[in-house]
PDB file of C-alpha atoms and ligand atoms in Angstrom:
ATOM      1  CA  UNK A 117      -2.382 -40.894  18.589  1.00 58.00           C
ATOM      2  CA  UNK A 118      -1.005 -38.936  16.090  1.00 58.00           C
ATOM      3  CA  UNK A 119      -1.391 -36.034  17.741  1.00 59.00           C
ATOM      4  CA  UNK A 120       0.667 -37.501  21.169  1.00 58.00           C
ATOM      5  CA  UNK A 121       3.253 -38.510  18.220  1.00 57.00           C
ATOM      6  CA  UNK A 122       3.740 -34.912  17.478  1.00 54.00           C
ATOM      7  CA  UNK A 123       3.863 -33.555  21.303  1.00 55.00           C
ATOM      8  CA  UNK A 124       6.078 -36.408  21.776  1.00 55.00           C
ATOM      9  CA  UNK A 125       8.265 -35.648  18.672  1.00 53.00           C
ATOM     10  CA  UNK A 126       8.354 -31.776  19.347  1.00 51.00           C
ATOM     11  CA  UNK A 127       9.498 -32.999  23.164  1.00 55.00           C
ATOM     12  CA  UNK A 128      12.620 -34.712  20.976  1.00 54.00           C
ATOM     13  CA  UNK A 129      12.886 -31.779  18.694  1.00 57.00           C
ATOM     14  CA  UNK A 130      11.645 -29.039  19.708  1.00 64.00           C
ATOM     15  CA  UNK A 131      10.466 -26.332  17.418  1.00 86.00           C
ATOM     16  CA  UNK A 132      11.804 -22.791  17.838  1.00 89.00           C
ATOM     17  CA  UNK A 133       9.881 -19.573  16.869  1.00 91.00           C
ATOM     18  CA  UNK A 134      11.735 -18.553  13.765  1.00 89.00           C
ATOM     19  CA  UNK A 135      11.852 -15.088  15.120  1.00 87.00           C
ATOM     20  CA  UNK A 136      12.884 -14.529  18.778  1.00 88.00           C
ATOM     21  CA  UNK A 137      13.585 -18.442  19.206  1.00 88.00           C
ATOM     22  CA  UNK A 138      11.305 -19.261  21.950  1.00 91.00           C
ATOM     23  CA  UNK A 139       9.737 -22.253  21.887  1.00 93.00           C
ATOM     24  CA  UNK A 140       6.694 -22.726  20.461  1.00 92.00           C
ATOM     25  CA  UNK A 141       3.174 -24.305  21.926  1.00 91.00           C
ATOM     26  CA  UNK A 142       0.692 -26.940  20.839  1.00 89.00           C
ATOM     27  CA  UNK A 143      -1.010 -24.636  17.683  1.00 88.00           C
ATOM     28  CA  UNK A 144       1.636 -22.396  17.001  1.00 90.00           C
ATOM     29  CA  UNK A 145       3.708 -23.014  13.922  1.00 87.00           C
ATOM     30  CA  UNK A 146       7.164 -21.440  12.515  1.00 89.00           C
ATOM     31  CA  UNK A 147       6.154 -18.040  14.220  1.00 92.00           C
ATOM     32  CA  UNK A 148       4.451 -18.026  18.230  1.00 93.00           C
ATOM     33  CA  UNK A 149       1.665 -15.771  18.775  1.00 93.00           C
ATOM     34  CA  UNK A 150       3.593 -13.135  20.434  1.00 93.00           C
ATOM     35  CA  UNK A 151       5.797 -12.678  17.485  1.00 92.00           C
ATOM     36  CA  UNK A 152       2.857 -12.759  14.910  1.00 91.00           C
ATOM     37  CA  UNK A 153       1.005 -10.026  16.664  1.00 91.00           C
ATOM     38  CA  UNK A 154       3.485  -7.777  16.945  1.00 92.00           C
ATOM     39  CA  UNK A 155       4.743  -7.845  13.146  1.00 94.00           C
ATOM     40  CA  UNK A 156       5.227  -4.628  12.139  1.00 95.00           C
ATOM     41  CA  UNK A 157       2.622  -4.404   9.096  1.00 96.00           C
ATOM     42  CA  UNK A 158       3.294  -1.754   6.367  1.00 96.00           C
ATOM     43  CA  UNK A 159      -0.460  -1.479   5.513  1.00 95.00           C
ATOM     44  CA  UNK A 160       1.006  -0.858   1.542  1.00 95.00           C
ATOM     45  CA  UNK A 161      -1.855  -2.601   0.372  1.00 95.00           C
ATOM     46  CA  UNK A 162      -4.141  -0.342   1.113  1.00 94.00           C
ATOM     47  CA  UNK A 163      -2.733   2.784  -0.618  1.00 92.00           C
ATOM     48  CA  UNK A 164      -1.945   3.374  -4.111  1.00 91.00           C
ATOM     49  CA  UNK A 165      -0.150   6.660  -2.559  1.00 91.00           C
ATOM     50  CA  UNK A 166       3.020   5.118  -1.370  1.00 93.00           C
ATOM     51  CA  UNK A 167       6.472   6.200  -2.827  1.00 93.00           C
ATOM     52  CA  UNK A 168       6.832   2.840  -4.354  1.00 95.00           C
ATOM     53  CA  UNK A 169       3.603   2.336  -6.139  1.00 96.00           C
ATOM     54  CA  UNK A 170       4.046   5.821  -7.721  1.00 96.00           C
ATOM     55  CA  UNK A 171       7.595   4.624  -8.838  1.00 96.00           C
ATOM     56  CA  UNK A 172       6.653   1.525 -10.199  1.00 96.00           C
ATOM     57  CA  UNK A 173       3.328   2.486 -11.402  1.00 96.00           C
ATOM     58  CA  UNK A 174       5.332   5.099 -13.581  1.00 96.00           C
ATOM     59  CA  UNK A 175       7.200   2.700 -15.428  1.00 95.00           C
ATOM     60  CA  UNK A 176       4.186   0.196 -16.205  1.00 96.00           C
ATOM     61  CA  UNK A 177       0.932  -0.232 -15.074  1.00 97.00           C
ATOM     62  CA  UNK A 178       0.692  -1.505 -11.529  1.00 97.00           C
ATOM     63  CA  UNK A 179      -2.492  -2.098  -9.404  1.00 96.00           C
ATOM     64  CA  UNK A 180      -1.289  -3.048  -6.089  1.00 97.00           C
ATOM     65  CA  UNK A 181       2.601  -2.675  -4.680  1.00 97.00           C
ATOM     66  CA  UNK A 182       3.145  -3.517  -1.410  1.00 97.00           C
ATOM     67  CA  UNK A 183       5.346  -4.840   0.933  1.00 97.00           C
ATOM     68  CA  UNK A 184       4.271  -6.787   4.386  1.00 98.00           C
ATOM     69  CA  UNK A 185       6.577  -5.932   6.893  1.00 97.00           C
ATOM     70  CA  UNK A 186       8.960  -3.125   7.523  1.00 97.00           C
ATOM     71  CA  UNK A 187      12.733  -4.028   7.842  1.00 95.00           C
ATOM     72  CA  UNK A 188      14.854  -2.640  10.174  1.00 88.00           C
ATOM     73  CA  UNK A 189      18.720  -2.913  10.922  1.00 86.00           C
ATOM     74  CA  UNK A 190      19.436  -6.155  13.248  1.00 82.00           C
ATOM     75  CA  UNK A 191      15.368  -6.389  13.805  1.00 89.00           C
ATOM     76  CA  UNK A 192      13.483  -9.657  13.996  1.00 91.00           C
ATOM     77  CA  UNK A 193      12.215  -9.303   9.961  1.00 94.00           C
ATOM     78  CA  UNK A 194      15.603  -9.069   8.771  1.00 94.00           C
ATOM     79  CA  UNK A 195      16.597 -12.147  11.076  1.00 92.00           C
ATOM     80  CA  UNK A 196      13.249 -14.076   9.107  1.00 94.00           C
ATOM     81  CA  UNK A 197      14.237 -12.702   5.848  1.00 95.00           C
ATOM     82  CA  UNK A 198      18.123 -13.963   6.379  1.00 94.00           C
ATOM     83  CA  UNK A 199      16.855 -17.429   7.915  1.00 93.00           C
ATOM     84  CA  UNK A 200      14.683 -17.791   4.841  1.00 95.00           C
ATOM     85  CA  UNK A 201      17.503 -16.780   2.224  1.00 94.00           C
ATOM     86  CA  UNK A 202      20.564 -18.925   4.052  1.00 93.00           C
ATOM     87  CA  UNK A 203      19.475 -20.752   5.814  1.00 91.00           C
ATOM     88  CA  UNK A 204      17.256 -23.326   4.831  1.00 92.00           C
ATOM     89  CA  UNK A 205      13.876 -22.093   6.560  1.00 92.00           C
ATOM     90  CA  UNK A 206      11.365 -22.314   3.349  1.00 95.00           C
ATOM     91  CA  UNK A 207       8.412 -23.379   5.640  1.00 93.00           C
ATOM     92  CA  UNK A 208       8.873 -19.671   7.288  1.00 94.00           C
ATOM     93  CA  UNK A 209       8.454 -18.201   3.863  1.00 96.00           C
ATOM     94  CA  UNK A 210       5.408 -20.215   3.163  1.00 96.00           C
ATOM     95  CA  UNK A 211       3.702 -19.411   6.634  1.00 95.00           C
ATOM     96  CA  UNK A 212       4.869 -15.436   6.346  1.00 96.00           C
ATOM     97  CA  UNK A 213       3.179 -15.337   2.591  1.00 97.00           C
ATOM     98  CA  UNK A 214       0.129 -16.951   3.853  1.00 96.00           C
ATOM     99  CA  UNK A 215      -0.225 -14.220   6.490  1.00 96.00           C
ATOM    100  CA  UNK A 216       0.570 -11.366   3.553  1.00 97.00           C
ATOM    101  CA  UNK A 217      -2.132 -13.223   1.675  1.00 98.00           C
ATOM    102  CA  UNK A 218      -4.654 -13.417   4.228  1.00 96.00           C
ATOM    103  CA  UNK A 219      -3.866  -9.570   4.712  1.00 96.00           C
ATOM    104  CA  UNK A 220      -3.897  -9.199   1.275  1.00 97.00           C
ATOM    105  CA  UNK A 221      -7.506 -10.513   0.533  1.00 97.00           C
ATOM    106  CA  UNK A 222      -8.686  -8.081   3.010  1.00 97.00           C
ATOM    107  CA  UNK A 223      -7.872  -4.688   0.749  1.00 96.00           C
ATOM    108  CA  UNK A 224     -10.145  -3.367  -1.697  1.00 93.00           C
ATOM    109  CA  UNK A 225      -7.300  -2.892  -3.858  1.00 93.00           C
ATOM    110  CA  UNK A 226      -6.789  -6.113  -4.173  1.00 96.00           C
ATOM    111  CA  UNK A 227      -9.116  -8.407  -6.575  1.00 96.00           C
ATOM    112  CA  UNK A 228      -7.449 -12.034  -6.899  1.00 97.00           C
ATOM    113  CA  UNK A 229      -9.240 -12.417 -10.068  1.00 97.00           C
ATOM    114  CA  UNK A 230      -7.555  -9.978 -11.825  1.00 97.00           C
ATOM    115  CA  UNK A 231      -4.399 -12.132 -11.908  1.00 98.00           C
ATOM    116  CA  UNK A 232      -3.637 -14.846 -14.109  1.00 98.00           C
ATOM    117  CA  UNK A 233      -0.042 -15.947 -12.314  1.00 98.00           C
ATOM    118  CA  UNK A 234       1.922 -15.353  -9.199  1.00 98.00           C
ATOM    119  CA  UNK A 235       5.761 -15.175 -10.314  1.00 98.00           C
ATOM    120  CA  UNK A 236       8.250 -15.340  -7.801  1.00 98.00           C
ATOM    121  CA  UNK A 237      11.714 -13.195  -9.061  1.00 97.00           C
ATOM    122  CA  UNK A 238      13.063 -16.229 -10.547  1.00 96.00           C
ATOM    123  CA  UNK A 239      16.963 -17.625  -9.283  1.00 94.00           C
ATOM    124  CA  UNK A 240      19.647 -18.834 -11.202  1.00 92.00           C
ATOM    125  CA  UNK A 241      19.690 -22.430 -12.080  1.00 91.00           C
ATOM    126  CA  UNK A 242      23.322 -22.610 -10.330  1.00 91.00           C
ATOM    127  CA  UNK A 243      22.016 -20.997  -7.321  1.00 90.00           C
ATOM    128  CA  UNK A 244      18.880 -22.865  -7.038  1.00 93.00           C
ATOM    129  CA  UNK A 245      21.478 -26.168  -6.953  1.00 92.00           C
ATOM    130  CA  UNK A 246      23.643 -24.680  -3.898  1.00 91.00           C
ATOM    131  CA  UNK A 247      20.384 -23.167  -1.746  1.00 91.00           C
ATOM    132  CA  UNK A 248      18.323 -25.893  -3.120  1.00 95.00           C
ATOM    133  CA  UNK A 249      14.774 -23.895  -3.388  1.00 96.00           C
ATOM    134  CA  UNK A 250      14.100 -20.176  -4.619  1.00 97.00           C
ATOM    135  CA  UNK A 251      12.790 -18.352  -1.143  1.00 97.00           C
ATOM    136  CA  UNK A 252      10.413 -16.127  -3.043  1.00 98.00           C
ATOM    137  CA  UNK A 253       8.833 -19.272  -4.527  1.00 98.00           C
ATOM    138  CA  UNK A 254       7.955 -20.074  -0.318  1.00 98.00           C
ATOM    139  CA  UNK A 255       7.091 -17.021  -0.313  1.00 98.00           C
ATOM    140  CA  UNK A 256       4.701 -17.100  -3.226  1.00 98.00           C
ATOM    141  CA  UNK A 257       3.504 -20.614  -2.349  1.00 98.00           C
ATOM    142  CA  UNK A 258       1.716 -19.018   0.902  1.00 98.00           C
ATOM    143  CA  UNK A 259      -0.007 -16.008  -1.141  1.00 98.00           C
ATOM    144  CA  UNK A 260      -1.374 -18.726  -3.454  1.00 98.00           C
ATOM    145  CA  UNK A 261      -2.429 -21.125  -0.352  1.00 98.00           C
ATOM    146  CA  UNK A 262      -4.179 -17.578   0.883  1.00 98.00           C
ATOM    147  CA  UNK A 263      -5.601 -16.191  -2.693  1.00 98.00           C
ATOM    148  CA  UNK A 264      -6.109 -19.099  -4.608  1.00 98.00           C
ATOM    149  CA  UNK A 265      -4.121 -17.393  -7.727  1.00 98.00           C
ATOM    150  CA  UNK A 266      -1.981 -19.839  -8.963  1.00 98.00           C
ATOM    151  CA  UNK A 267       1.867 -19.900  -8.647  1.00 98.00           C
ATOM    152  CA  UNK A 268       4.397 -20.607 -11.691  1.00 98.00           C
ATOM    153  CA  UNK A 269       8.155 -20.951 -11.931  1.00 95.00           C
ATOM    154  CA  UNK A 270       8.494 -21.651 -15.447  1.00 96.00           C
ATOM    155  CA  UNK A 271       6.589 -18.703 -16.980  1.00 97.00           C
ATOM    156  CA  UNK A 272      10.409 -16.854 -16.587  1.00 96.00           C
ATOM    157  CA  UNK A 273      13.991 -17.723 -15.750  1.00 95.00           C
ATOM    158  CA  UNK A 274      17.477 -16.081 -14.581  1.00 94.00           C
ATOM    159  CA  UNK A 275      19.931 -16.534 -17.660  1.00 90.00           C
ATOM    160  CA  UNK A 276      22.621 -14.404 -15.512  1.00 74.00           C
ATOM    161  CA  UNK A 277      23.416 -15.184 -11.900  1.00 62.00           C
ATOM    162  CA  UNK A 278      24.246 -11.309 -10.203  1.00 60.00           C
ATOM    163  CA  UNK A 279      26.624 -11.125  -7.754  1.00 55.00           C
ATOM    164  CA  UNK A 280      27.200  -9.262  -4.767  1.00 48.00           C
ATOM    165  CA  UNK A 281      25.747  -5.479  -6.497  1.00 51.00           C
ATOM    166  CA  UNK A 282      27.004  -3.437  -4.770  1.00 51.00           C
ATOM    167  CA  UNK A 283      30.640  -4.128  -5.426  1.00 50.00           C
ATOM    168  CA  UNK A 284      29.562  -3.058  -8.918  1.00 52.00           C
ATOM    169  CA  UNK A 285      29.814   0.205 -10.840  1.00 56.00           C
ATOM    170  CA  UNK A 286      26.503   1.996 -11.876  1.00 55.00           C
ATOM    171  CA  UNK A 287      26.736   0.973 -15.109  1.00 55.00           C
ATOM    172  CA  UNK A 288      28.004  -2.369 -14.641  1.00 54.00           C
ATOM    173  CA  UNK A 289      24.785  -2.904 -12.352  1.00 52.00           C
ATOM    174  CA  UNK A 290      22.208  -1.648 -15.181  1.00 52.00           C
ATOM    175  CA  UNK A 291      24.174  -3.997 -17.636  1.00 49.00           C
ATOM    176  CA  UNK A 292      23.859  -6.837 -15.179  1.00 49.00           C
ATOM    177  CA  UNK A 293      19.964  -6.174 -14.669  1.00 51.00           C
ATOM    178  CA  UNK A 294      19.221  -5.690 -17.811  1.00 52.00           C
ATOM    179  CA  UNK A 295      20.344  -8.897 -18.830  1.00 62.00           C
ATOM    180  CA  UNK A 296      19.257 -11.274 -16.215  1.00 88.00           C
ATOM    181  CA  UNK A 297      15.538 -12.275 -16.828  1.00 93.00           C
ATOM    182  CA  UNK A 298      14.104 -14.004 -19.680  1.00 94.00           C
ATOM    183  CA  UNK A 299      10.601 -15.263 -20.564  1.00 96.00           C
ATOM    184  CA  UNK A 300      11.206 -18.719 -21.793  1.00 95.00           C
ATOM    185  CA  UNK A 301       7.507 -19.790 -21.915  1.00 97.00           C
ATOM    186  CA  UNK A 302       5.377 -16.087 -22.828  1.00 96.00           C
ATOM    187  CA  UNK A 303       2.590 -18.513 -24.265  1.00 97.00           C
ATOM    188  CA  UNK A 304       1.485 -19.508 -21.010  1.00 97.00           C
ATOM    189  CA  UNK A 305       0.081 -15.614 -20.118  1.00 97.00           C
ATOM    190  CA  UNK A 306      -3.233 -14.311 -21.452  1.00 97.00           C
ATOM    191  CA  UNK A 307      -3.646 -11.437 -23.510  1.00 97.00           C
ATOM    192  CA  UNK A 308      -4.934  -8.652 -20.847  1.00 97.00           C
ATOM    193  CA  UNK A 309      -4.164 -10.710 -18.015  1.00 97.00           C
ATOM    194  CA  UNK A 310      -2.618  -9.466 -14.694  1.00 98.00           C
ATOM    195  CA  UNK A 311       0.389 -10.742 -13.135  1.00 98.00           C
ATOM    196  CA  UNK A 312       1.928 -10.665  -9.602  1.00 98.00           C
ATOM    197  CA  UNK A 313       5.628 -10.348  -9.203  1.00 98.00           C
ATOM    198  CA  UNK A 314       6.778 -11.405  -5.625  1.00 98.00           C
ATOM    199  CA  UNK A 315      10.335 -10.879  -4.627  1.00 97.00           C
ATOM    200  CA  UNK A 316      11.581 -11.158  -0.365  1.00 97.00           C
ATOM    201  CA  UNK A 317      13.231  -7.817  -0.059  1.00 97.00           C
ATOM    202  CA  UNK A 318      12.655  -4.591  -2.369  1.00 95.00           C
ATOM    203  CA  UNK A 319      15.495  -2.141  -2.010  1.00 91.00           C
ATOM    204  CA  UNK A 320      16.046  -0.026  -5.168  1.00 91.00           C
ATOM    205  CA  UNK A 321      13.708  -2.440  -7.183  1.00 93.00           C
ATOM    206  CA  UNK A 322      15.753  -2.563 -10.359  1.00 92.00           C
ATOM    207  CA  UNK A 323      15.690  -6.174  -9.909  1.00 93.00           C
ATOM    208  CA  UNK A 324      11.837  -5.821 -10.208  1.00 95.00           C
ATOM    209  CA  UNK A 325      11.535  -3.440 -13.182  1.00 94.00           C
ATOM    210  CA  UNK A 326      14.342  -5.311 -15.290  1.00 93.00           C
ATOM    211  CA  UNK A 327      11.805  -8.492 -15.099  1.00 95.00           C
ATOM    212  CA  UNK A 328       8.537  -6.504 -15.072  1.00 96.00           C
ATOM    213  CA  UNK A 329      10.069  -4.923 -18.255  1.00 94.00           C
ATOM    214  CA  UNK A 330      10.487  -8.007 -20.094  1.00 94.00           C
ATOM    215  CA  UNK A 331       7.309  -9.392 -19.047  1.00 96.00           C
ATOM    216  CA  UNK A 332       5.559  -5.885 -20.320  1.00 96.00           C
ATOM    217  CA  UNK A 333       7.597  -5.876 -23.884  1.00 95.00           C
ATOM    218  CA  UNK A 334       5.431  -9.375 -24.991  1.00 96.00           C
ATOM    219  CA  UNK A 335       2.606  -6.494 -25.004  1.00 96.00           C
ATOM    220  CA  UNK A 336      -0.367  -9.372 -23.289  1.00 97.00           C
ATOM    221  CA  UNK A 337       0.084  -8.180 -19.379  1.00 97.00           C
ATOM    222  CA  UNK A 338      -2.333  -5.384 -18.849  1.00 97.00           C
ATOM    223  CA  UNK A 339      -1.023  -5.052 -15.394  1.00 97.00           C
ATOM    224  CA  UNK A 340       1.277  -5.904 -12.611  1.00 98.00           C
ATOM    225  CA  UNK A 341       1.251  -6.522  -8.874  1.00 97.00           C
ATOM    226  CA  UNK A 342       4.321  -6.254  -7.296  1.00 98.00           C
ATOM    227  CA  UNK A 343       4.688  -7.700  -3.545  1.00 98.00           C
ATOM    228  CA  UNK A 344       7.416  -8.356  -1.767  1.00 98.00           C
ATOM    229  CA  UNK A 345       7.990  -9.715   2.225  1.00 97.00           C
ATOM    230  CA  UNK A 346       9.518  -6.709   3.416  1.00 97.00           C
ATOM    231  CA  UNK A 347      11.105  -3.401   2.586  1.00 96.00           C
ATOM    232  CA  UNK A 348      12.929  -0.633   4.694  1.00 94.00           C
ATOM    233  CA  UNK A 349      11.135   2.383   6.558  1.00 89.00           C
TER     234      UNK A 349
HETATM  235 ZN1   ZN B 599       8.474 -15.634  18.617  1.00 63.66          ZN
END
């Protein structure tokens, strides 16, 4: 019964594939089978001899970095990641960071029980109140579903809300950064514990290091994964 409530429903209100807007089949959910197989997978997590883990790693200790999916100009991930961002679509973030997860728990890089907390890049309180959710939190809500590593939100906070960056002078934009993250509860990590950092995009990662940074001054975090949705060629 329930289930001809749901057919029935979805006959009302259809569902649309969040990424070529087809509609989607008895089984399939935000994303339809053709779209999910043909994701275009980094593999990150299975090298610690990418361009980014080197970068990152150099700064403070990292043992995974790793992106999902490979962004291109006007291609379907960058219509997901905008959908998730503006759009409302926080059950797409969920369902793409259970898939990272799942991919995830497959690398032998990757040891869930080396990590006390997932963090997703916190948001501005005043931004959380006008998009009304934080997408990397949908984002980490899926890789905890997937790894069983539990998320928190309250571990760190955005005390400055950045604006549009690139309107910004160099300096300007390493003032801004450098600024924006706090820890406002440090008790809650372990001494030698591992954390992961999940953010939607990377691009330069500055927005990454000024919170990693933070997080690696308390001196407890022995080290960091860093994972984010997607990331440029
Ligand atoms: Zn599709």
């Amino acid at each position: 019964m329930i289930r001809f409530l749901s057919n029935f429903f979805n006959l009302i209100y259809p569902n649309a594939c969040y990424s070529c807007n087809e509609l989607l089949i008895e089984g399939e959910e935000t994303i339809c089978t053709k779209c999910l197989i043909s994701l275009p997978e980094t593999k990150d997590s299975f090298s610690a001899d990418t361009h980014l883990f080197t970068r990152f790693n150099a700064i403070y200790p990292c043992s995974i970095v790793s992106s999902f999916l490979y962004l291109s100009k006007n291609g379907k991930v960058e219509n997901m990641m905008y959908e998730l961002k503006y759009k409302g679509k926080y059950e797409l973030g969920v369902s793409l960071g259970l898939l990272f997860g799942k991919a995830l728990m497959t690398s032998p890089l990757f040891d869930p029980k080396r990590y006390e907390w997932i963090i997703p890049i916190p948001i501005h309180k005043k931004r959380l109140k006008q998009r009304g959710y934080n997408q990397s939190t949908a984002i980490a809500e899926g890789l905890s579903k997937a790894t069983g590593i539990e998320t928190n939100e309250t571990i760190c906070e955005r005390v400055y809300a950045t604006k549009t960056q690139t309107s910004k002078n160099k300096f300007s934009r390493f003032f801004t950064m450098e600024s924006a993250f706090e820890v406002s509860k440090p008790q809650l990590i372990s001494k030698g514990s591992g954390v992961l950092i999940v953010d939607d995009i990377i691009t330069t990662g500055a927005t990454i290091d000024s919170l990693c940074e933070k997080i690696y001054k308390l001196n407890k975090v022995s080290h960091f994964g860093i994972l984010s949705l997607a990331r440029k060629q």
